[in-house]
Amino acid sequence: MAINKWMKAALKALTYSEPDLKKNYKLYRAVNNVVVTPVKGIYKMNDYKIRLRGAEIPVRIFTPKERTSDEAFLFFHGGGWVTGNIDSYTKPCASLANATGRRVLSVDYRLAPEHPFPCGLNDCYQAARTIFKNSGAFELEKKDIILMGDSAGGNLAACVSLLARNRGDFAVKRQILLYPATGNDHSDDSEFLSVRRFGKEYLLTSKRIRDYIDLYLPDKHDLNNPYFAPLLAEDLTRQPQTMIITAEYDPLRDEGEAYGKKLREQGNQVVIHRMKDALHGFFTLPQRFVHVKKTYQMIEDFLLEEKE
C-alpha cells in the first residue's frame, strides 16, 4: 500500500514526537527490549556463548520445526549499533527460521556508546570466525553459512565480509544485506537523494542516523574508515555473492544501492531489490505483513539461484 497523505501525516507526528536519542538511548533500548514471544511450537531455541579474552558473545540459535535446508543464517541485528539485542530480535529471527526452513544464529554484539567502534564489529567478526572455524560443532558446512543483517546489522555483515577477505581467516560465500548503512554522509546536503528526500518525516530521520553515528564513533576520523563505511572501500573485489534489499521511503536507500552497484562493478555477483512502499525497519514487522513475506520469497529465490 502506498503512503497516502493520512499515513504521511501520522508518520510525521510520530517522527517529531520521539525523544532525543543521544540523551535517551537507554530509554530506546528499554522500549526495544519489550519482547513479544513468537508462536510456540514453530521453532527450537538454544543459547550459546562464544568466549573470548575479556568478553563473552552470546549467540542464539533458532531451529525451525520443519528444517528443509542445511544452510544457516549468521544474523547481525539492527539498532544503529546502539540499541537492539538477541531478545528484541527473537521474533524476527524465529520467523525467518520458520519461513525459510533454515537455522538462524543470532549474534549479540556489544553496543555503543559503552562499547564504541570497532568493538561491535570485532564481536561480530570473532563470532563469525569461531563459527566458520568450528562449523562442524554447529552441524554446518562452511559453504552453507550465509551472513545476514538489517540496517546497522547489514553494515556489520558487509564489514565482516570485507575484513574476512583482508585477513584471510575465512571465506564468506553469500551475504544478504537489508537496508544497510554503508556511507558516511547523512547531512542535509548529502549526495544521496534519499537522505535529502526521506530524512525528516519517515520515522528514521537523518538526524537520528547522525546521532547513532555520534554514539558509535567517538573518533570522527573513523567516518572515513571502510570498516565503518564500506562504500568508501577502494577494493571491493572477492566479496560474497550478495543480495541487497532496500526500502523505498528510507534515507539509507541510495547508499545501500550504491554499495551494491560498486560491488557489481568490481566483479561480484549482486542482486539489488528496492521494496516498494516500504519504510526502514520493515523486516522486524510480523510475518503476515506483505513486505516481510516478499523478503522471505526474495531470500528463497536468491539462495536457490545461487545453487544453480
Short mmCIF file of C-alpha atoms in Angstrom, two decimals:
data_model
loop_
_atom_site.label_atom_id
_atom_site.label_comp_id
_atom_site.label_asym_id
_atom_site.label_seq_id
_atom_site.Cartn_x
_atom_site.Cartn_y
_atom_site.Cartn_z
CA MET A 1 0.00 0.00 0.00
CA ALA A 2 1.37 3.41 -0.97
CA ILE A 3 1.87 6.09 1.64
CA ASN A 4 -1.15 8.39 1.35
CA LYS A 5 -1.48 11.86 2.89
CA TRP A 6 -3.10 10.50 6.08
CA MET A 7 -0.38 7.94 6.65
CA LYS A 8 2.28 10.56 5.91
CA ALA A 9 0.72 12.88 8.49
CA ALA A 10 0.81 10.09 11.07
CA LEU A 11 4.45 9.33 10.25
CA LYS A 12 5.32 13.00 10.62
CA ALA A 13 3.66 13.16 14.04
CA LEU A 14 5.45 10.01 15.22
CA THR A 15 8.79 11.25 13.91
CA TYR A 16 8.65 14.60 15.68
CA SER A 17 7.37 13.18 18.97
CA GLU A 18 10.43 11.00 19.59
CA PRO A 19 12.79 11.81 22.50
CA ASP A 20 16.36 12.89 21.83
CA LEU A 21 18.37 9.77 21.01
CA LYS A 22 21.74 10.78 22.42
CA LYS A 23 20.21 11.74 25.77
CA ASN A 24 17.75 8.84 25.89
CA TYR A 25 19.42 5.89 24.20
CA LYS A 26 18.83 3.75 27.29
CA LEU A 27 15.12 4.51 27.01
CA TYR A 28 15.20 3.41 23.37
CA ARG A 29 16.84 0.18 24.46
CA ALA A 30 14.19 -0.43 27.11
CA VAL A 31 11.42 0.06 24.57
CA ASN A 32 13.15 -2.23 22.04
CA ASN A 33 13.59 -4.91 24.67
CA VAL A 34 9.87 -5.39 25.19
CA VAL A 35 9.75 -8.88 23.73
CA VAL A 36 6.66 -10.29 22.06
CA THR A 37 7.03 -14.06 22.31
CA PRO A 38 6.60 -15.80 18.95
CA VAL A 39 4.06 -18.55 18.48
CA LYS A 40 5.19 -21.62 20.37
CA GLY A 41 5.99 -24.84 18.60
CA ILE A 42 7.32 -23.38 15.34
CA TYR A 43 10.97 -23.45 16.35
CA LYS A 44 13.53 -24.60 18.89
CA MET A 45 15.83 -22.08 20.56
CA ASN A 46 19.24 -22.64 22.15
CA ASP A 47 21.63 -20.11 23.67
CA TYR A 48 25.35 -20.46 23.19
CA LYS A 49 28.30 -18.29 24.25
CA ILE A 50 31.50 -17.67 22.34
CA ARG A 51 34.16 -16.96 24.93
CA LEU A 52 36.96 -14.59 24.04
CA ARG A 53 39.63 -12.93 26.08
CA GLY A 54 37.78 -10.34 28.18
CA ALA A 55 34.34 -10.94 26.69
CA GLU A 56 31.54 -13.40 26.03
CA ILE A 57 29.48 -13.09 22.88
CA PRO A 58 26.01 -14.66 23.20
CA VAL A 59 24.64 -16.45 20.13
CA ARG A 60 21.01 -17.57 19.97
CA ILE A 61 20.34 -20.47 17.63
CA PHE A 62 16.86 -20.87 16.15
CA THR A 63 15.95 -24.21 14.57
CA PRO A 64 12.65 -24.33 12.65
CA LYS A 65 10.16 -27.07 13.34
CA GLU A 66 10.45 -28.13 9.70
CA ARG A 67 14.07 -27.81 8.66
CA THR A 68 14.30 -28.07 4.89
CA SER A 69 17.89 -26.94 4.26
CA ASP A 70 21.35 -27.44 5.74
CA GLU A 71 22.06 -23.74 5.22
CA ALA A 72 22.01 -21.28 8.11
CA PHE A 73 21.92 -17.51 8.51
CA LEU A 74 24.55 -15.88 10.71
CA PHE A 75 22.49 -12.84 11.68
CA PHE A 76 23.56 -9.42 12.99
CA HIS A 77 20.70 -7.30 14.33
CA GLY A 78 19.94 -3.67 13.61
CA GLY A 79 19.52 -0.76 16.02
CA GLY A 80 22.12 1.79 14.96
CA TRP A 81 24.94 -0.03 16.79
CA VAL A 82 23.30 1.38 19.97
CA THR A 83 20.03 -0.48 20.55
CA GLY A 84 18.68 -3.96 19.86
CA ASN A 85 19.85 -7.39 21.04
CA ILE A 86 19.05 -11.07 20.60
CA ASP A 87 15.97 -10.69 22.83
CA SER A 88 14.43 -7.84 20.84
CA TYR A 89 15.20 -9.76 17.64
CA THR A 90 13.89 -13.11 18.84
CA LYS A 91 10.63 -12.75 16.93
CA PRO A 92 12.15 -11.69 13.56
CA CYS A 93 14.81 -14.41 13.78
CA ALA A 94 12.30 -17.10 14.77
CA SER A 95 10.02 -16.04 11.92
CA LEU A 96 12.95 -16.08 9.48
CA ALA A 97 13.88 -19.60 10.57
CA ASN A 98 10.30 -20.84 10.33
CA ALA A 99 9.58 -19.21 6.98
CA THR A 100 12.77 -20.41 5.25
CA GLY A 101 13.31 -23.79 6.91
CA ARG A 102 16.85 -22.75 7.81
CA ARG A 103 18.55 -22.24 11.14
CA VAL A 104 19.37 -18.71 12.30
CA LEU A 105 22.38 -17.95 14.50
CA SER A 106 21.79 -14.50 16.01
CA VAL A 107 24.82 -12.67 17.44
CA ASP A 108 24.50 -10.39 20.48
CA TYR A 109 27.40 -8.00 19.89
CA ARG A 110 28.21 -5.28 22.42
CA LEU A 111 26.66 -1.86 21.91
CA ALA A 112 27.84 1.74 21.76
CA PRO A 113 28.38 4.15 23.42
CA GLU A 114 29.65 1.89 26.21
CA HIS A 115 31.49 -0.18 23.59
CA PRO A 116 32.19 2.10 20.62
CA PHE A 117 33.61 1.27 17.18
CA PRO A 118 35.22 -1.10 16.43
CA CYS A 119 34.01 -3.19 19.39
CA GLY A 120 30.69 -4.30 17.85
CA LEU A 121 32.39 -5.13 14.55
CA ASN A 122 35.11 -7.09 16.34
CA ASP A 123 32.48 -9.07 18.26
CA CYS A 124 30.66 -9.94 15.03
CA TYR A 125 33.92 -10.83 13.30
CA GLN A 126 35.11 -13.05 16.14
CA ALA A 127 31.71 -14.76 16.31
CA ALA A 128 31.81 -15.39 12.56
CA ARG A 129 35.42 -16.58 12.70
CA THR A 130 34.62 -19.01 15.52
CA ILE A 131 31.57 -20.41 13.74
CA PHE A 132 33.39 -20.77 10.40
CA LYS A 133 36.46 -22.35 12.03
CA ASN A 134 34.31 -24.73 14.11
CA SER A 135 31.47 -25.23 11.65
CA GLY A 136 31.24 -28.94 12.39
CA ALA A 137 30.44 -28.24 16.04
CA PHE A 138 27.43 -26.23 14.80
CA GLU A 139 26.42 -29.03 12.38
CA LEU A 140 27.30 -26.79 9.45
CA GLU A 141 29.48 -26.79 6.38
CA LYS A 142 31.30 -23.53 5.73
CA LYS A 143 29.68 -23.13 2.33
CA ASP A 144 26.23 -23.18 3.96
CA ILE A 145 26.82 -20.18 6.26
CA ILE A 146 25.07 -17.04 4.96
CA LEU A 147 25.90 -13.68 6.54
CA MET A 148 22.81 -11.55 7.06
CA GLY A 149 21.88 -8.33 8.85
CA ASP A 150 19.45 -5.45 8.78
CA SER A 151 20.33 -1.74 8.99
CA ALA A 152 23.37 -1.43 11.28
CA GLY A 153 23.48 -5.24 11.19
CA GLY A 154 23.68 -5.08 7.40
CA ASN A 155 26.59 -2.68 7.83
CA LEU A 156 28.29 -5.13 10.18
CA ALA A 157 27.74 -8.08 7.82
CA ALA A 158 29.28 -6.15 4.92
CA CYS A 159 32.23 -5.10 7.07
CA VAL A 160 32.77 -8.65 8.37
CA SER A 161 32.94 -9.87 4.77
CA LEU A 162 35.46 -7.17 3.89
CA LEU A 163 37.53 -7.88 6.98
CA ALA A 164 37.45 -11.64 6.34
CA ARG A 165 38.86 -11.17 2.84
CA ASN A 166 41.60 -8.84 4.08
CA ARG A 167 42.65 -11.08 6.97
CA GLY A 168 42.17 -14.37 5.17
CA ASP A 169 40.72 -16.12 8.23
CA PHE A 170 37.65 -17.49 6.46
CA ALA A 171 35.74 -17.07 3.21
CA VAL A 172 32.16 -15.84 3.10
CA LYS A 173 30.27 -17.23 0.13
CA ARG A 174 26.97 -15.32 0.39
CA GLN A 175 25.55 -12.33 2.23
CA ILE A 176 22.11 -10.74 2.50
CA LEU A 177 22.00 -7.06 3.47
CA LEU A 178 18.66 -5.49 4.39
CA TYR A 179 18.55 -1.68 4.06
CA PRO A 180 22.21 -1.48 5.18
CA ALA A 181 24.09 1.62 6.30
CA THR A 182 27.12 1.83 4.03
CA GLY A 183 28.06 5.51 3.72
CA ASN A 184 29.13 8.39 5.93
CA ASP A 185 27.17 11.42 4.68
CA HIS A 186 23.71 11.89 6.21
CA SER A 187 23.70 15.68 6.22
CA ASP A 188 21.04 17.89 4.66
CA ASP A 189 23.44 18.31 1.73
CA SER A 190 24.12 14.61 1.28
CA GLU A 191 24.96 13.36 -2.18
CA PHE A 192 22.18 10.81 -1.75
CA LEU A 193 18.71 11.90 -2.81
CA SER A 194 17.06 9.50 -0.35
CA VAL A 195 18.75 11.22 2.60
CA ARG A 196 17.53 14.62 1.44
CA ARG A 197 14.03 13.47 0.45
CA PHE A 198 13.18 10.96 3.21
CA GLY A 199 15.39 12.16 6.07
CA LYS A 200 12.81 14.13 8.05
CA GLU A 201 9.32 12.62 8.11
CA TYR A 202 9.63 8.84 7.62
CA LEU A 203 10.38 7.53 11.13
CA LEU A 204 14.12 7.06 10.66
CA THR A 205 15.45 10.59 10.26
CA SER A 206 18.83 11.74 9.01
CA LYS A 207 19.35 13.43 12.39
CA ARG A 208 18.78 10.16 14.21
CA ILE A 209 21.25 8.43 11.89
CA ARG A 210 23.83 11.10 12.72
CA ASP A 211 23.07 10.67 16.44
CA TYR A 212 23.62 6.91 16.17
CA ILE A 213 26.91 7.53 14.41
CA ASP A 214 28.00 10.06 17.05
CA LEU A 215 27.42 7.43 19.73
CA TYR A 216 29.15 4.72 17.72
CA LEU A 217 32.13 6.75 16.51
CA PRO A 218 33.72 8.91 19.23
CA ASP A 219 36.71 9.44 16.92
CA LYS A 220 35.42 11.31 13.87
CA HIS A 221 38.44 10.23 11.83
CA ASP A 222 36.69 6.85 11.65
CA LEU A 223 33.96 8.36 9.46
CA ASN A 224 36.27 7.59 6.54
CA ASN A 225 37.17 4.11 7.73
CA PRO A 226 35.86 1.48 5.25
CA TYR A 227 35.16 -0.84 8.20
CA PHE A 228 32.57 1.74 9.23
CA ALA A 229 31.50 2.93 5.77
CA PRO A 230 32.21 0.04 3.35
CA LEU A 231 31.04 2.16 0.41
CA LEU A 232 34.34 4.03 0.80
CA ALA A 233 36.47 0.91 0.34
CA GLU A 234 38.61 1.23 -2.78
CA ASP A 235 38.94 -2.52 -3.26
CA LEU A 236 35.70 -4.49 -3.15
CA THR A 237 36.86 -7.44 -5.20
CA ARG A 238 36.43 -11.03 -3.97
CA GLN A 239 33.32 -10.25 -1.95
CA PRO A 240 30.45 -12.71 -1.40
CA GLN A 241 27.54 -13.25 -3.72
CA THR A 242 25.28 -10.52 -2.40
CA MET A 243 21.62 -9.63 -2.22
CA ILE A 244 20.71 -6.12 -1.04
CA ILE A 245 17.10 -5.19 -0.25
CA THR A 246 16.36 -1.50 0.32
CA ALA A 247 13.17 0.33 1.33
CA GLU A 248 11.59 2.94 -0.93
CA TYR A 249 11.00 5.54 1.81
CA ASP A 250 14.28 5.08 3.66
CA PRO A 251 17.06 7.68 3.92
CA LEU A 252 19.57 4.79 3.71
CA ARG A 253 18.10 3.55 0.42
CA ASP A 254 20.51 5.12 -2.04
CA GLU A 255 23.73 4.34 -0.20
CA GLY A 256 22.69 0.70 0.10
CA GLU A 257 22.01 0.52 -3.63
CA ALA A 258 25.23 2.40 -4.39
CA TYR A 259 27.14 -0.21 -2.41
CA GLY A 260 25.54 -3.00 -4.42
CA LYS A 261 26.42 -1.27 -7.71
CA LYS A 262 30.03 -0.75 -6.60
CA LEU A 263 30.29 -4.42 -5.63
CA ARG A 264 28.96 -5.36 -9.06
CA GLU A 265 31.34 -3.00 -10.86
CA GLN A 266 34.25 -4.73 -9.16
CA GLY A 267 33.26 -8.16 -10.39
CA ASN A 268 30.96 -9.54 -7.72
CA GLN A 269 27.58 -11.19 -8.26
CA VAL A 270 24.96 -8.84 -6.82
CA VAL A 271 21.16 -8.69 -6.76
CA ILE A 272 19.52 -5.42 -5.70
CA HIS A 273 15.83 -5.11 -4.83
CA ARG A 274 14.01 -1.93 -3.80
CA MET A 275 10.96 -2.77 -1.67
CA LYS A 276 8.13 -0.61 -2.97
CA ASP A 277 6.18 1.48 -0.40
CA ALA A 278 8.39 0.22 2.45
CA LEU A 279 9.88 2.12 5.39
CA HIS A 280 13.19 1.46 7.10
CA GLY A 281 12.92 -1.43 9.54
CA PHE A 282 10.12 -3.31 7.78
CA PHE A 283 11.83 -6.68 8.30
CA THR A 284 11.03 -6.59 12.03
CA LEU A 285 7.28 -6.40 11.36
CA PRO A 286 5.14 -9.52 11.93
CA GLN A 287 5.38 -12.25 9.34
CA ARG A 288 1.91 -11.56 7.96
CA PHE A 289 2.97 -8.16 6.51
CA VAL A 290 3.38 -8.16 2.75
CA HIS A 291 6.90 -6.69 2.79
CA VAL A 292 8.09 -9.41 5.16
CA LYS A 293 6.53 -12.13 3.00
CA LYS A 294 8.17 -10.65 -0.09
CA THR A 295 11.53 -10.56 1.68
CA TYR A 296 11.30 -14.25 2.53
CA GLN A 297 10.48 -15.05 -1.11
CA MET A 298 13.38 -12.92 -2.35
CA ILE A 299 15.71 -14.72 0.04
CA GLU A 300 14.50 -18.11 -1.17
CA ASP A 301 14.87 -17.12 -4.82
CA PHE A 302 18.37 -15.73 -4.23
CA LEU A 303 19.61 -18.82 -2.43
CA LEU A 304 18.12 -21.22 -4.98
CA GLU A 305 19.53 -19.22 -7.90
CA GLU A 306 23.00 -19.23 -6.39
CA LYS A 307 22.90 -23.03 -6.21
CA GLU A 308 22.19 -23.39 -9.92
#
